[in-house]
mmCIF file of C-alpha atoms in Angstrom:
data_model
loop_
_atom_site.group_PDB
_atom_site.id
_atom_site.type_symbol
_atom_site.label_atom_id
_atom_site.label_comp_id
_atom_site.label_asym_id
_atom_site.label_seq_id
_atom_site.Cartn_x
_atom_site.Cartn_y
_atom_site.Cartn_z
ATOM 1 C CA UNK A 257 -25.738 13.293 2.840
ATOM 2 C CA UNK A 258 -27.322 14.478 5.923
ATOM 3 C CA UNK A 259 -28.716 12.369 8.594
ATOM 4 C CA UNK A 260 -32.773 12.484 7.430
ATOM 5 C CA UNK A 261 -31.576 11.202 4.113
ATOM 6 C CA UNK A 262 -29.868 8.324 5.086
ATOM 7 C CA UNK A 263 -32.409 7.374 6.979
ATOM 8 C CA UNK A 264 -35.000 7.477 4.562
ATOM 9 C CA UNK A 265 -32.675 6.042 1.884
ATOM 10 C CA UNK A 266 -32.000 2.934 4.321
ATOM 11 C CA UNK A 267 -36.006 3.106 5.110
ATOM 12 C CA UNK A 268 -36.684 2.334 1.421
ATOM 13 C CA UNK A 269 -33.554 -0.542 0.906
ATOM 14 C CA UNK A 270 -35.372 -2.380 3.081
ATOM 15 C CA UNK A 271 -38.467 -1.967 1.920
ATOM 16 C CA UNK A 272 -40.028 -0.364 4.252
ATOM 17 C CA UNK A 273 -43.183 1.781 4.635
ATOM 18 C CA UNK A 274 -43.228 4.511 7.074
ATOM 19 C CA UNK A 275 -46.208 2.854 8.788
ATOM 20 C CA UNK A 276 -44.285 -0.370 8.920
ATOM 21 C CA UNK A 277 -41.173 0.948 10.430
ATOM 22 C CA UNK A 278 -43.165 2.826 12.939
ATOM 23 C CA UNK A 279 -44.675 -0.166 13.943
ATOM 24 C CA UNK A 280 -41.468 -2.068 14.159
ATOM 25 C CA UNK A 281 -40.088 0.518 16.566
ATOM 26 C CA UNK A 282 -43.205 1.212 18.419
ATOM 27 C CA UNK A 283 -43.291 4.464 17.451
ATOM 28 C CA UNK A 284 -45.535 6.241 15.410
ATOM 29 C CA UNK A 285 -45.820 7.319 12.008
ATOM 30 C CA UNK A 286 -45.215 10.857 12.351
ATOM 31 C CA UNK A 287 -42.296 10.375 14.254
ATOM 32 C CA UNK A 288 -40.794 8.498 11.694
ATOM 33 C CA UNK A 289 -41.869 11.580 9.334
ATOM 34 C CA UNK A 290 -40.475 13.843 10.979
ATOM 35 C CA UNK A 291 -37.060 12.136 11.447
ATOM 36 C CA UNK A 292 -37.169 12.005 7.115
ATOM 37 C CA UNK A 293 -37.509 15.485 7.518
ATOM 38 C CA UNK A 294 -35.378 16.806 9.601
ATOM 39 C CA UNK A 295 -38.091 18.138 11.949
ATOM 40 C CA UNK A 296 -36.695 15.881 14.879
ATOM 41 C CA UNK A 297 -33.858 13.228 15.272
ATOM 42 C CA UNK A 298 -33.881 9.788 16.561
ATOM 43 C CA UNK A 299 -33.421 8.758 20.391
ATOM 44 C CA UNK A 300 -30.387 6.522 20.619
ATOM 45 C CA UNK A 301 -32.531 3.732 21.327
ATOM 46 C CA UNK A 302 -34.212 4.199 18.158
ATOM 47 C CA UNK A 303 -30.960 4.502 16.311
ATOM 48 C CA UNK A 304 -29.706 1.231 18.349
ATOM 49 C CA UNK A 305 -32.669 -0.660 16.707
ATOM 50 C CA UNK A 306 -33.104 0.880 13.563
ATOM 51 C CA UNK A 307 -28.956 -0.540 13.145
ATOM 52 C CA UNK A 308 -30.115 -3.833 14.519
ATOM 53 C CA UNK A 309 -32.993 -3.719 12.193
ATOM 54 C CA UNK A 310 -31.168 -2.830 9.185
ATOM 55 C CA UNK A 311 -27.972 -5.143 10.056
ATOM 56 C CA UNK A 312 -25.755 -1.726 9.997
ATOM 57 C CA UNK A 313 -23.243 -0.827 12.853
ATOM 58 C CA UNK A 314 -24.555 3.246 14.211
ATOM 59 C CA UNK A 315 -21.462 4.704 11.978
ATOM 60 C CA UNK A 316 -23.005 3.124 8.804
ATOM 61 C CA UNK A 317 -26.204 4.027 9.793
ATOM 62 C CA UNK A 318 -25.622 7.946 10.770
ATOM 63 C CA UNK A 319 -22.904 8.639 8.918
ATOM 64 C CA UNK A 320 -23.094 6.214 5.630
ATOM 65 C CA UNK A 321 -20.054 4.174 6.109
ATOM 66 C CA UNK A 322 -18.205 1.959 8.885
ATOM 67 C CA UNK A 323 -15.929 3.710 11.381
ATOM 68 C CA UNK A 324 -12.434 4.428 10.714
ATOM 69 C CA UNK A 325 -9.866 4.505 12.692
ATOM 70 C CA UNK A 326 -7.450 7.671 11.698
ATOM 71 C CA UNK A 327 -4.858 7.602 11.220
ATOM 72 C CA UNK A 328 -6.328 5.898 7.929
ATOM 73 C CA UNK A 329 -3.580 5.153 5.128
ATOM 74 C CA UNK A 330 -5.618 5.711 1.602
ATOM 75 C CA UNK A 331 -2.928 3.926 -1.190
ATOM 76 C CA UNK A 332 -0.294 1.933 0.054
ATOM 77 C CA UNK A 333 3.100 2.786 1.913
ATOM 78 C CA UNK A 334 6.557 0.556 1.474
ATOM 79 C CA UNK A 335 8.394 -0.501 4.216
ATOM 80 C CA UNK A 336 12.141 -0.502 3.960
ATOM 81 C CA UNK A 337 12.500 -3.634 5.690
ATOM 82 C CA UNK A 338 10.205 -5.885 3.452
ATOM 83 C CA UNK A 339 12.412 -3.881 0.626
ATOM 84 C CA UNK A 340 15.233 -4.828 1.907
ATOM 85 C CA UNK A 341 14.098 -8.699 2.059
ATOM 86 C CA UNK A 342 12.603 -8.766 -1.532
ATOM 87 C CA UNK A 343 16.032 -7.934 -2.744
ATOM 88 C CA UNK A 344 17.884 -9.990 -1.182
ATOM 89 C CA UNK A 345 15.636 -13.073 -2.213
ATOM 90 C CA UNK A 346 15.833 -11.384 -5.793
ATOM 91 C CA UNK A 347 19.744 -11.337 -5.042
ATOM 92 C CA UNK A 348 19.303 -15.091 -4.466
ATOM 93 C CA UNK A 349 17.145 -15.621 -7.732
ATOM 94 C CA UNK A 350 19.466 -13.461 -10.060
ATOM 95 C CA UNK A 351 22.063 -16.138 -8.991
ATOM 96 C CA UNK A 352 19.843 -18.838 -10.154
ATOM 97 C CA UNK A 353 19.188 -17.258 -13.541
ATOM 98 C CA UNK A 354 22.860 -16.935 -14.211
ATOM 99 C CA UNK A 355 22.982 -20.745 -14.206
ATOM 100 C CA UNK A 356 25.111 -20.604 -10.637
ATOM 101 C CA UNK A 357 28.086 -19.502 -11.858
ATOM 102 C CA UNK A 358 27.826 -15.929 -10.160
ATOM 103 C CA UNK A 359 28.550 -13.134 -12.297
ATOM 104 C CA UNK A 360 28.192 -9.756 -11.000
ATOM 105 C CA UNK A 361 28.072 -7.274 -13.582
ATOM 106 C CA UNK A 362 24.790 -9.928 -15.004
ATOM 107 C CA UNK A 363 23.413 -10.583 -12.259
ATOM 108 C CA UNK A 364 23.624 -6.758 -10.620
ATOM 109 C CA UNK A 365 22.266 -5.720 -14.154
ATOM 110 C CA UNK A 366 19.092 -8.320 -14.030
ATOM 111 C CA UNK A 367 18.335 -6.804 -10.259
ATOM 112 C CA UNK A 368 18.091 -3.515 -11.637
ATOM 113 C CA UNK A 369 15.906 -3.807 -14.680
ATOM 114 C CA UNK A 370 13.472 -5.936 -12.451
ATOM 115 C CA UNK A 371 13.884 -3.367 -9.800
ATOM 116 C CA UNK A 372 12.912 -0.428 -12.574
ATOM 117 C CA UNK A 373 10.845 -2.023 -14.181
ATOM 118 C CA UNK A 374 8.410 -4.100 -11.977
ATOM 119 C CA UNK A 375 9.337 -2.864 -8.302
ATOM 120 C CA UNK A 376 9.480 0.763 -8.792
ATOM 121 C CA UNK A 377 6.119 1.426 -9.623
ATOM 122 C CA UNK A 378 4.882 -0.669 -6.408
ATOM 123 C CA UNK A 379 6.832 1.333 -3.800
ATOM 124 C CA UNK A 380 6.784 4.696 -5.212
ATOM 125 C CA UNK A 381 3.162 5.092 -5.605
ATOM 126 C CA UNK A 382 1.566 8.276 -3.581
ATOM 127 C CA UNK A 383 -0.293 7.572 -0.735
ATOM 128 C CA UNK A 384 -1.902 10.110 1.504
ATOM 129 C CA UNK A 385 -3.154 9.602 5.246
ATOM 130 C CA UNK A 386 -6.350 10.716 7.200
ATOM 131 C CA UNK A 387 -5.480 11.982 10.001
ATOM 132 C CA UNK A 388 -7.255 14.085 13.136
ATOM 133 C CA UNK A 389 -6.018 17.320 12.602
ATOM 134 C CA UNK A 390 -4.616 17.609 9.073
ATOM 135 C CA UNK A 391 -4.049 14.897 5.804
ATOM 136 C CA UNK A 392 -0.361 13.719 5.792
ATOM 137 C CA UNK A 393 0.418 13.295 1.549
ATOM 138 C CA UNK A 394 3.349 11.730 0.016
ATOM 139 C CA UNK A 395 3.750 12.326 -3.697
ATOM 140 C CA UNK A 396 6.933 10.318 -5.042
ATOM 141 C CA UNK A 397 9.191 13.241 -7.809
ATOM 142 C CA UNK A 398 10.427 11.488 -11.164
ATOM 143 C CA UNK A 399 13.172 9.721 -11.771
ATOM 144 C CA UNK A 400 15.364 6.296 -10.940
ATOM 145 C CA UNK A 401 13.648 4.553 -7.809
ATOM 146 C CA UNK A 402 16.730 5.254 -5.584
ATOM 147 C CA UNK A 403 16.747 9.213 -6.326
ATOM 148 C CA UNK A 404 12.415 8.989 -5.373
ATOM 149 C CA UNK A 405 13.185 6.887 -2.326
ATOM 150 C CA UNK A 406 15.895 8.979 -1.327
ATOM 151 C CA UNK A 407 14.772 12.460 -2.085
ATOM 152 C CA UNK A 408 14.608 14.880 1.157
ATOM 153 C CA UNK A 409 11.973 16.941 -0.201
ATOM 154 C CA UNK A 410 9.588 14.172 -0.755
ATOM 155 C CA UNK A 411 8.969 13.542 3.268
ATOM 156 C CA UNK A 412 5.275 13.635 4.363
ATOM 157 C CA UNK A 413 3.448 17.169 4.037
ATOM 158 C CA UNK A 414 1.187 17.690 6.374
ATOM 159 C CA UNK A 415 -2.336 20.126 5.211
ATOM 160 C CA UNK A 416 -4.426 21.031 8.296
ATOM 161 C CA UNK A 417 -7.961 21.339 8.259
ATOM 162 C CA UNK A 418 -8.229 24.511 8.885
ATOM 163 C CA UNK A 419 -5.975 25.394 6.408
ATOM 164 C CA UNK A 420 -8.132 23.996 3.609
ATOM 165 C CA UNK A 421 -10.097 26.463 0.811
ATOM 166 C CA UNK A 422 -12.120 23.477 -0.483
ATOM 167 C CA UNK A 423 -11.752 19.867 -1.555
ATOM 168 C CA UNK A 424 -13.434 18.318 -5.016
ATOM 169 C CA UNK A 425 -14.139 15.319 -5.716
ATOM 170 C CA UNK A 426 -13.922 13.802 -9.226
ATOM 171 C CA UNK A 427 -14.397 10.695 -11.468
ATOM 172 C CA UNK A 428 -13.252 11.123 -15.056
ATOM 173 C CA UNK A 429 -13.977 7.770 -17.027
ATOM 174 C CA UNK A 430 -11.145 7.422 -19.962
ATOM 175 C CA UNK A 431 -11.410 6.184 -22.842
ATOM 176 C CA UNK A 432 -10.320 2.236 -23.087
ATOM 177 C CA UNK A 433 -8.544 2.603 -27.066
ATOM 178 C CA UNK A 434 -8.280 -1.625 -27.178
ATOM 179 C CA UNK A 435 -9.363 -4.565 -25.068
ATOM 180 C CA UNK A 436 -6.110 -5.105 -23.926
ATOM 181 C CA UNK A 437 -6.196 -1.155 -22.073
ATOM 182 C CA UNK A 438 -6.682 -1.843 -18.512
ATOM 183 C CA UNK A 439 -5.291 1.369 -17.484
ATOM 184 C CA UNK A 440 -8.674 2.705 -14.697
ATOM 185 C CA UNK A 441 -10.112 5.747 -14.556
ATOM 186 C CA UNK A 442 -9.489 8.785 -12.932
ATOM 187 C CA UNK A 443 -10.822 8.819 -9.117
ATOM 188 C CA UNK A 444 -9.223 11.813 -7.244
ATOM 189 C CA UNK A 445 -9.306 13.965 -4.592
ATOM 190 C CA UNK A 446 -8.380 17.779 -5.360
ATOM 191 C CA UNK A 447 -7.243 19.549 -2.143
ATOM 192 C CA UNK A 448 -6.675 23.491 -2.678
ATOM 193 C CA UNK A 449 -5.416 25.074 0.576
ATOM 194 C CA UNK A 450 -6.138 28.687 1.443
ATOM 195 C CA UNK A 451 -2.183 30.074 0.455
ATOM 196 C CA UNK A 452 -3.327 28.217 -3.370
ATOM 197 C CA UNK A 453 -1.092 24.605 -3.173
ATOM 198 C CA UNK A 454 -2.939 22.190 -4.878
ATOM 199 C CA UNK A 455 -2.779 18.671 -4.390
ATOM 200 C CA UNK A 456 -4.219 15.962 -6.531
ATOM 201 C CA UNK A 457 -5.049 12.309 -4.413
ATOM 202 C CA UNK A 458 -6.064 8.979 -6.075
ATOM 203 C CA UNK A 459 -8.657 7.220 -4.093
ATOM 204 C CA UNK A 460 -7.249 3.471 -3.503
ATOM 205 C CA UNK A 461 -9.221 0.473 -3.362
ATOM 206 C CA UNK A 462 -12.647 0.573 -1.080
ATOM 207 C CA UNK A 463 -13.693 4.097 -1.125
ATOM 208 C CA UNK A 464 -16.625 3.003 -0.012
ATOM 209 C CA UNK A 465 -15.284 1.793 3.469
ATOM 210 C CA UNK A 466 -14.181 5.416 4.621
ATOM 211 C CA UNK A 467 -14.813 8.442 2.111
ATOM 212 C CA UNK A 468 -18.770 9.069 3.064
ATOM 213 C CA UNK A 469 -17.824 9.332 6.793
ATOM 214 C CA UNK A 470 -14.248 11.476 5.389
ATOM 215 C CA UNK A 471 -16.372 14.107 3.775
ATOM 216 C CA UNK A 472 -18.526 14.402 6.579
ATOM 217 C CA UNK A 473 -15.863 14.725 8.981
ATOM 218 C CA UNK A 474 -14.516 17.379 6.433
ATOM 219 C CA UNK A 475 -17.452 19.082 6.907
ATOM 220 C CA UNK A 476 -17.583 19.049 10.528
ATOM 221 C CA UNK A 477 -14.407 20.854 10.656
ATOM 222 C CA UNK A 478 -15.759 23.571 8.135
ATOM 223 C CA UNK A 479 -14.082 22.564 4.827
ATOM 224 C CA UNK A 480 -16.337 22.898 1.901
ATOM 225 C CA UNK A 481 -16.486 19.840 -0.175
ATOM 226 C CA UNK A 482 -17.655 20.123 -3.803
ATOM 227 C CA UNK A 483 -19.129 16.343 -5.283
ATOM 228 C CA UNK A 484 -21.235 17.936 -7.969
ATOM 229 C CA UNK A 485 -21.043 14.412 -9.228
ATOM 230 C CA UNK A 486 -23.053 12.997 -6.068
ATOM 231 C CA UNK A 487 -20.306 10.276 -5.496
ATOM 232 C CA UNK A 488 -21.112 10.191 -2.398
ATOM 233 C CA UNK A 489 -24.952 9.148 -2.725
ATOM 234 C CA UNK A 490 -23.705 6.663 -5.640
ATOM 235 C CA UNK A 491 -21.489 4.714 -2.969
ATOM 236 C CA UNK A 492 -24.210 5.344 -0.269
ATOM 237 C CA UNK A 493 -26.127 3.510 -2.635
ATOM 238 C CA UNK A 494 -24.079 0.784 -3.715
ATOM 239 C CA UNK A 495 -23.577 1.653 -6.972
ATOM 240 C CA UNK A 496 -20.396 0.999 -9.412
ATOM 241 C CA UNK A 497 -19.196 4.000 -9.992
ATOM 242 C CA UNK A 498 -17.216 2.595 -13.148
ATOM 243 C CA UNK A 499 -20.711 1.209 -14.672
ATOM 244 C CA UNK A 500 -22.333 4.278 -13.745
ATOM 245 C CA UNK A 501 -19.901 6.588 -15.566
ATOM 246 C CA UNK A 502 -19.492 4.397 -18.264
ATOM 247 C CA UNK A 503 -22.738 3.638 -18.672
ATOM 248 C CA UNK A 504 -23.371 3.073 -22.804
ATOM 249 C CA UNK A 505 -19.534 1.800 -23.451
ATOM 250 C CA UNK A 506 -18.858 -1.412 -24.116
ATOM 251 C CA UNK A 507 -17.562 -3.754 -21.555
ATOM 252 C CA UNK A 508 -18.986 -1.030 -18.453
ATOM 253 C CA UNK A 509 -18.961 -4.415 -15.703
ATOM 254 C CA UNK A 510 -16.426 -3.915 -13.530
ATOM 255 C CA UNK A 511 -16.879 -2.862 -10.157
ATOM 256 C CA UNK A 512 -15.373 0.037 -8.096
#
């Protein structure tokens, strides 16, 4: 969304007129025109007040969405260390579900179905990374959670900027077959470089804290960005993207 837009868009949030507005920044009404235009910009005194007026920082107000600081970690990343911890105080509580009397072939066995079954799926989840020059990605393989922890050829790739074709982004609602399916929709991130590698990227939690001023930074560095589904606007205007794709099907409340 370019800069004329967002202004307008945060001119009619607040409820303003173009006459009022003007008046509040002692300027006049053509000016104010002609920044909703694109004819002119804002001095960055007028910007300064328009973010005081609007309670918005100048990133939020310019660019859609507070500043981020790369490099900016989209999913979550494990640390070996707090690994190391949790299984030692698992260690400690497989002890206490064998009733004391240590057995090691139980209690061993009880550390690795909890390990499979509840742990894996927390530490091997992708993550990717926003970064100056290029997006770091770490996609976990398939397997036991030793052999994805382990595996050399699962380090962090690194995709330059300028090495980018085009990036989409995509929100497929699914289909929820029973109350008790809580599995969420599809929110991702295609990247296609120029050489044809494809990577798909989940959007974590808080898109709306980083991906408006992401795509324009993609932009700035000349990477076409398709969002035929104007996600974008939707989270510039504070709208749920799971009610707004699901709009009609039962239950649609949830928030992003």
């Amino acid at each position: 969304m370019r800069l004329q837009e967002l202004l307008k868009q945060q001119r009619l949030q607040n409820h303003y007129t173009q006459a009022q507005l003007a008046e509040k920044l002692f300027v006049s009404t053509q000016a104010v025109s002609k920044w909703e235009h694109g004819q002119s910009v804002p001095t960055i005194d007028n910007l300064l007040m328009l973010s005081d007026l609007y309670n918005l920082s100048l990133d939020e107000l310019v660019q859609g969405s507070p500043f981020f600081k790369k490099p900016y970690v989209v999913g979550h990343r494990y640390r070996r260390s707090r690994v190391i911890m949790f299984m030692i105080g698992w260690l400690i509580v497989s002890i206490f579900l064998s009733g004391f009397n240590f057995k090691i072939w139980s209690t061993l066995m009880i550390m690795l179905m909890f390990i499979e079954g509840f742990l894996s799926p927390l530490l091997t989840k992708d993550y990717w990374i926003i970064e100056s020059d290029d997006i770091a990605i770490r996609q976990y393989g398939q397997g036991f959670i030793f052999k994805k922890l382990l595996a050399k050829n699962q380090q962090l790739q690194h995709v330059r900027y300028d090495d980018l074709a085009q990036v989409t982004i995509k929100y497929q609602s699914r289909e929820h077959i029973t109350v008790f399916d809580f599995a969420p929709d599809s929110f991702k991130m295609w990247v296609t470089a120029k050489d044809g590698r494809q990577w798909a990227l989940d959007f974590g939690a808080h898109v709306q804290d980083f991906l408006p001023q992401f795509v324009n930074y993609l932009q700035r560095q000349g990477v076409t960005v398709n969002d035929d589904q104007q996600i974008v606007d939707l989270l510039l205007r504070g709208e749920s993207l799971y009610n707004h794709f699901n709009a009609g099907k039962s239950g649609a409340t949830k928030a992003n």
